[in-house]
């Protein structure tokens, strides 16, 4: 029902089976489920933005993932640190 709400009942991507969704109890619970899914799928690490919420890093670590950070926000100009973000994500 949630996907129909977001995409529309007659959505082409829904009819073609090109989109899927998972409903979770909460945002934190959703992150944990996602971390477990990544780990079971063979992933060993995940990138999180720096700064991020304080609970994000331990959630992914507890799912067995190595947490890597990427810069994205320049507080001095309240804007995107695009070059630094790309550099961090390429590592």
Backbone as ProteinMPNN parsed JSONL, in Angstrom:
{"seq_chain_A": "XXXXXXXXXXXXXXXXXXXXXXXXXXXXXXXXXXXXXXXXXXXXXXXXXXXXXXXXXXXXXXXXXXXXXXXXXXXXXXXXXXXXXXXXXXX", "coords_chain_A": {"N_chain_A": [[0.816, -1.203, 0.0], [1.979, 1.233, 0.743], [3.81, 1.746, -1.31], [2.113, 2.08, -3.474], [0.874, 4.391, -2.652], [2.991, 6.236, -2.75], [4.017, 6.046, -5.416], [1.772, 5.88, -7.009], [-1.196, 4.204, -7.936], [-1.429, 3.238, -10.556], [1.137, 3.218, -11.491], [3.881, 2.9, -13.705], [6.389, 1.766, -13.013], [5.709, 0.189, -10.825], [3.875, -1.616, -11.947], [5.58, -2.955, -13.674], [7.222, -4.222, -11.937], [9.605, -3.047, -11.046], [10.31, -1.759, -8.753], [10.699, -1.929, -5.241], [9.827, -2.261, -1.775], [10.332, -1.924, 1.783], [8.767, -2.123, 4.85], [9.335, -0.749, 7.993], [9.594, -0.71, 11.597], [10.652, 1.646, 12.643], [12.824, 4.494, 11.963], [15.414, 3.986, 12.956], [15.249, 1.204, 13.35], [14.839, 0.493, 10.715], [17.298, 1.19, 9.584], [18.928, -0.711, 10.823], [17.874, -3.126, 9.81], [18.466, -2.697, 7.11], [21.278, -2.607, 7.265], [21.816, -5.253, 8.049], [20.813, -6.586, 5.815], [22.583, -5.666, 3.823], [24.996, -6.785, 4.789], [24.439, -9.567, 4.696], [24.224, -9.758, 1.996], [26.801, -9.716, 1.167], [28.278, -7.402, 1.407], [30.825, -5.419, 2.955], [31.303, -2.945, 4.002], [30.014, 0.377, 4.672], [29.173, 3.647, 3.654], [28.72, 6.621, 5.444], [27.348, 9.881, 5.914], [29.336, 12.672, 7.033], [28.839, 15.308, 9.005], [26.771, 12.926, 10.86], [23.873, 11.353, 12.322], [24.177, 10.451, 15.761], [23.574, 7.784, 16.406], [23.787, 6.29, 14.072], [26.309, 5.207, 13.283], [27.014, 3.161, 15.296], [24.814, 1.466, 14.829], [25.206, 0.398, 12.246], [27.727, -0.747, 12.634], [27.087, -2.709, 14.515], [25.663, -4.349, 12.897], [27.626, -5.592, 11.618], [29.173, -4.248, 9.757], [31.847, -2.32, 8.335], [32.225, 1.03, 9.025], [32.478, 3.818, 7.042], [33.254, 7.24, 6.581], [32.054, 10.109, 4.792], [32.719, 13.41, 3.713], [30.418, 16.066, 3.329], [29.174, 18.421, 3.922], [29.615, 21.847, 4.25], [29.885, 23.837, 6.809], [30.603, 26.486, 7.039], [29.688, 27.848, 4.803], [27.199, 26.904, 4.61], [26.661, 24.861, 2.757], [27.153, 22.425, 0.106], [29.983, 20.301, 0.131], [31.265, 19.442, -2.421], [33.615, 18.561, -3.897], [35.25, 17.422, -1.864], [33.5, 15.444, -0.963], [33.284, 13.733, -3.196], [35.966, 12.911, -3.388], [36.262, 11.493, -0.946], [34.387, 9.414, -1.339], [35.524, 7.997, -3.4], [37.557, 6.588, -2.27]], "CA_chain_A": [[0.0, 0.0, 0.0], [2.82, 2.423, 0.815], [4.376, 2.012, -2.633], [1.029, 2.63, -4.296], [0.668, 5.768, -2.201], [4.106, 7.062, -3.205], [4.191, 6.022, -6.871], [0.486, 5.903, -7.691], [-1.713, 2.855, -8.174], [-1.216, 2.843, -11.954], [2.527, 3.525, -11.814], [4.556, 1.997, -14.629], [7.441, 1.009, -12.326], [5.065, -0.831, -9.997], [3.314, -2.64, -12.829], [6.684, -3.709, -14.263], [7.975, -4.861, -10.868], [10.946, -2.473, -10.987], [10.526, -1.085, -7.479], [10.292, -2.72, -4.075], [9.93, -1.512, -0.53], [10.272, -2.65, 3.046], [8.232, -1.3, 5.911], [9.975, -1.051, 9.274], [8.985, -0.117, 12.774], [11.167, 2.995, 12.88], [14.003, 4.82, 11.177], [16.543, 3.248, 13.516], [15.031, -0.199, 13.014], [15.034, 0.372, 9.272], [18.742, 1.186, 9.331], [19.472, -1.999, 11.25], [17.452, -4.11, 8.812], [19.247, -2.421, 5.909], [22.642, -3.051, 7.545], [21.823, -6.723, 8.02], [20.609, -6.971, 4.421], [23.853, -5.437, 3.135], [25.971, -7.77, 5.257], [24.066, -10.876, 4.142], [24.441, -9.675, 0.558], [28.226, -9.759, 0.883], [28.954, -6.114, 1.591], [31.622, -5.36, 4.187], [31.355, -1.582, 4.534], [28.978, 1.333, 4.28], [29.545, 5.048, 3.812], [27.731, 7.493, 6.071], [27.789, 11.271, 5.833], [29.963, 13.261, 8.212], [28.283, 14.681, 10.207], [25.59, 12.079, 10.795], [23.259, 11.156, 13.627], [25.038, 9.695, 16.656], [23.253, 6.354, 16.468], [23.965, 5.616, 12.789], [27.553, 4.435, 13.228], [26.909, 1.889, 16.007], [23.802, 0.592, 14.215], [25.834, -0.333, 11.142], [28.783, -1.589, 13.197], [26.439, -3.873, 15.133], [25.229, -5.23, 11.808], [28.835, -6.235, 11.104], [29.758, -3.48, 8.663], [32.841, -1.279, 8.607], [31.623, 2.317, 8.704], [33.367, 4.825, 6.47], [32.58, 8.536, 6.532], [32.377, 11.033, 3.719], [32.364, 14.81, 3.962], [29.432, 16.566, 2.37], [28.572, 19.676, 4.34], [30.502, 22.93, 4.664], [29.107, 24.689, 7.717], [30.974, 27.883, 6.83], [28.863, 28.45, 3.748], [25.922, 26.177, 4.621], [26.509, 24.272, 1.428], [27.728, 21.139, -0.231], [31.427, 20.16, -0.106], [31.205, 18.463, -3.494], [34.922, 17.982, -4.217], [35.654, 16.549, -0.763], [32.592, 14.306, -0.947], [33.701, 12.823, -4.271], [37.276, 12.357, -2.983], [36.031, 10.491, 0.101], [33.644, 8.266, -1.866], [36.399, 7.251, -4.305], [38.548, 5.811, -1.497]], "C_chain_A": [[0.857, 1.263, 0.0], [3.404, 2.766, -0.545], [3.321, 2.572, -3.582], [0.764, 4.086, -3.93], [1.742, 6.69, -2.781], [4.144, 7.17, -4.726], [2.89, 6.161, -7.652], [0.077, 4.496, -8.089], [-1.415, 2.347, -9.587], [0.212, 3.113, -12.417], [3.164, 2.458, -12.695], [5.604, 1.151, -13.908], [6.866, -0.06, -11.412], [4.52, -1.963, -10.857], [4.399, -3.529, -13.428], [7.54, -4.406, -13.214], [9.392, -4.337, -10.716], [11.244, -1.748, -9.688], [10.015, -1.983, -6.356], [10.452, -1.861, -2.831], [9.837, -2.429, 0.664], [9.739, -1.689, 4.093], [8.877, -1.722, 7.221], [9.282, -0.301, 10.398], [9.398, 1.34, 12.967], [12.342, 3.259, 11.96], [15.222, 4.049, 11.646], [16.426, 1.759, 13.183], [15.249, -0.453, 11.538], [16.507, 0.349, 8.909], [19.362, -0.152, 9.707], [19.11, -3.097, 10.253], [18.272, -3.935, 7.531], [20.694, -2.871, 6.082], [22.767, -4.561, 7.475], [21.674, -7.234, 6.586], [21.898, -6.79, 3.615], [24.874, -6.504, 3.497], [25.676, -9.152, 4.658], [24.256, -10.921, 2.632], [25.908, -9.617, 0.174], [28.971, -8.448, 1.019], [29.696, -6.109, 2.925], [31.679, -3.963, 4.776], [30.184, -0.759, 4.021], [29.522, 2.73, 4.519], [28.388, 5.801, 4.461], [28.244, 8.924, 5.977], [28.415, 11.723, 7.146], [29.708, 14.76, 8.159], [27.066, 13.803, 9.904], [24.989, 11.994, 12.198], [24.132, 10.228, 14.465], [24.772, 8.202, 16.689], [23.539, 5.605, 15.169], [25.204, 4.725, 12.758], [27.438, 3.137, 14.02], [25.854, 0.941, 15.428], [24.448, -0.248, 13.121], [26.986, -1.207, 11.63], [28.196, -2.849, 13.82], [25.861, -4.836, 14.101], [26.427, -5.914, 11.147], [29.509, -5.512, 9.958], [30.843, -2.533, 9.162], [32.223, 0.034, 8.15], [32.705, 3.274, 8.217], [32.583, 6.118, 6.342], [32.978, 9.31, 5.285], [31.909, 12.432, 4.102], [31.342, 15.244, 2.913], [28.943, 17.965, 2.692], [29.638, 20.653, 4.807], [29.686, 23.906, 5.495], [29.4, 26.165, 7.499], [30.133, 28.586, 5.789], [27.473, 27.827, 3.679], [25.651, 25.545, 3.257], [27.25, 22.958, 1.267], [29.237, 21.239, -0.457], [31.614, 19.115, -1.198], [32.553, 17.782, -3.75], [35.394, 17.025, -3.12], [34.775, 15.297, -0.683], [33.021, 13.272, -1.995], [35.029, 12.166, -3.926], [37.084, 11.242, -1.96], [35.347, 9.246, -0.449], [34.479, 7.431, -2.836], [37.404, 6.377, -3.57], [38.09, 4.404, -1.281]], "O_chain_A": [[0.517, 2.248, -0.655], [3.49, 3.94, -0.906], [3.617, 3.444, -4.399], [0.466, 4.91, -4.795], [1.44, 7.788, -3.247], [4.289, 8.267, -5.266], [2.908, 6.521, -8.83], [0.904, 3.696, -8.526], [-1.176, 1.155, -9.782], [0.461, 3.224, -13.617], [3.004, 1.261, -12.454], [5.704, -0.051, -14.157], [7.477, -1.115, -11.24], [4.69, -3.136, -10.526], [4.173, -4.715, -13.664], [8.488, -5.11, -13.563], [10.288, -5.076, -10.309], [12.324, -1.178, -9.534], [9.026, -2.699, -6.513], [11.145, -0.844, -2.856], [9.337, -3.551, 0.58], [10.217, -0.56, 4.203], [8.957, -2.912, 7.526], [8.493, 0.616, 10.17], [8.596, 2.167, 13.4], [12.806, 2.359, 11.26], [15.979, 3.519, 10.833], [17.406, 1.133, 12.778], [15.783, -1.493, 11.151], [16.927, -0.411, 8.037], [20.222, -0.666, 8.992], [19.961, -3.91, 9.893], [18.719, -4.917, 6.938], [21.28, -3.449, 5.166], [23.722, -5.084, 6.901], [22.33, -8.198, 6.193], [22.263, -7.655, 2.819], [25.538, -7.061, 2.623], [26.586, -9.821, 4.168], [24.429, -11.994, 2.055], [26.237, -9.484, -1.005], [30.175, -8.391, 0.771], [29.252, -6.716, 3.899], [32.064, -3.801, 5.934], [29.477, -1.137, 3.087], [30.251, 2.962, 5.483], [27.23, 5.639, 4.078], [29.454, 9.148, 5.962], [28.074, 11.229, 8.221], [30.314, 15.439, 7.33], [26.43, 13.919, 8.857], [25.562, 12.521, 13.152], [24.758, 9.315, 13.927], [25.683, 7.427, 16.979], [23.533, 4.374, 15.174], [25.145, 3.602, 12.256], [27.74, 2.079, 13.468], [26.001, -0.276, 15.537], [24.26, -1.463, 13.073], [27.2, -2.296, 11.098], [28.753, -3.937, 13.667], [25.602, -6.0, 14.404], [26.263, -6.717, 10.228], [30.333, -6.098, 9.256], [30.764, -2.012, 10.274], [31.751, 0.141, 7.018], [33.708, 3.503, 8.892], [31.392, 6.102, 6.031], [34.096, 9.18, 4.788], [30.861, 12.614, 4.721], [31.408, 14.83, 1.756], [28.36, 18.631, 1.836], [30.464, 20.325, 5.658], [28.903, 24.695, 4.966], [28.539, 27.01, 7.747], [29.894, 29.79, 5.885], [26.67, 28.168, 2.81], [24.567, 25.678, 2.69], [27.889, 22.463, 2.195], [29.713, 22.142, -1.146], [32.078, 18.009, -0.918], [32.62, 16.555, -3.813], [35.885, 15.936, -3.419], [35.265, 14.213, -0.367], [33.107, 12.08, -1.702], [35.196, 10.968, -4.154], [37.675, 10.17, -2.089], [35.697, 8.131, -0.062], [34.163, 6.263, -3.065], [38.037, 5.516, -4.18], [38.796, 3.614, -0.653]]}, "name": "protein", "num_of_chains": 1, "seq": "XXXXXXXXXXXXXXXXXXXXXXXXXXXXXXXXXXXXXXXXXXXXXXXXXXXXXXXXXXXXXXXXXXXXXXXXXXXXXXXXXXXXXXXXXXX"}
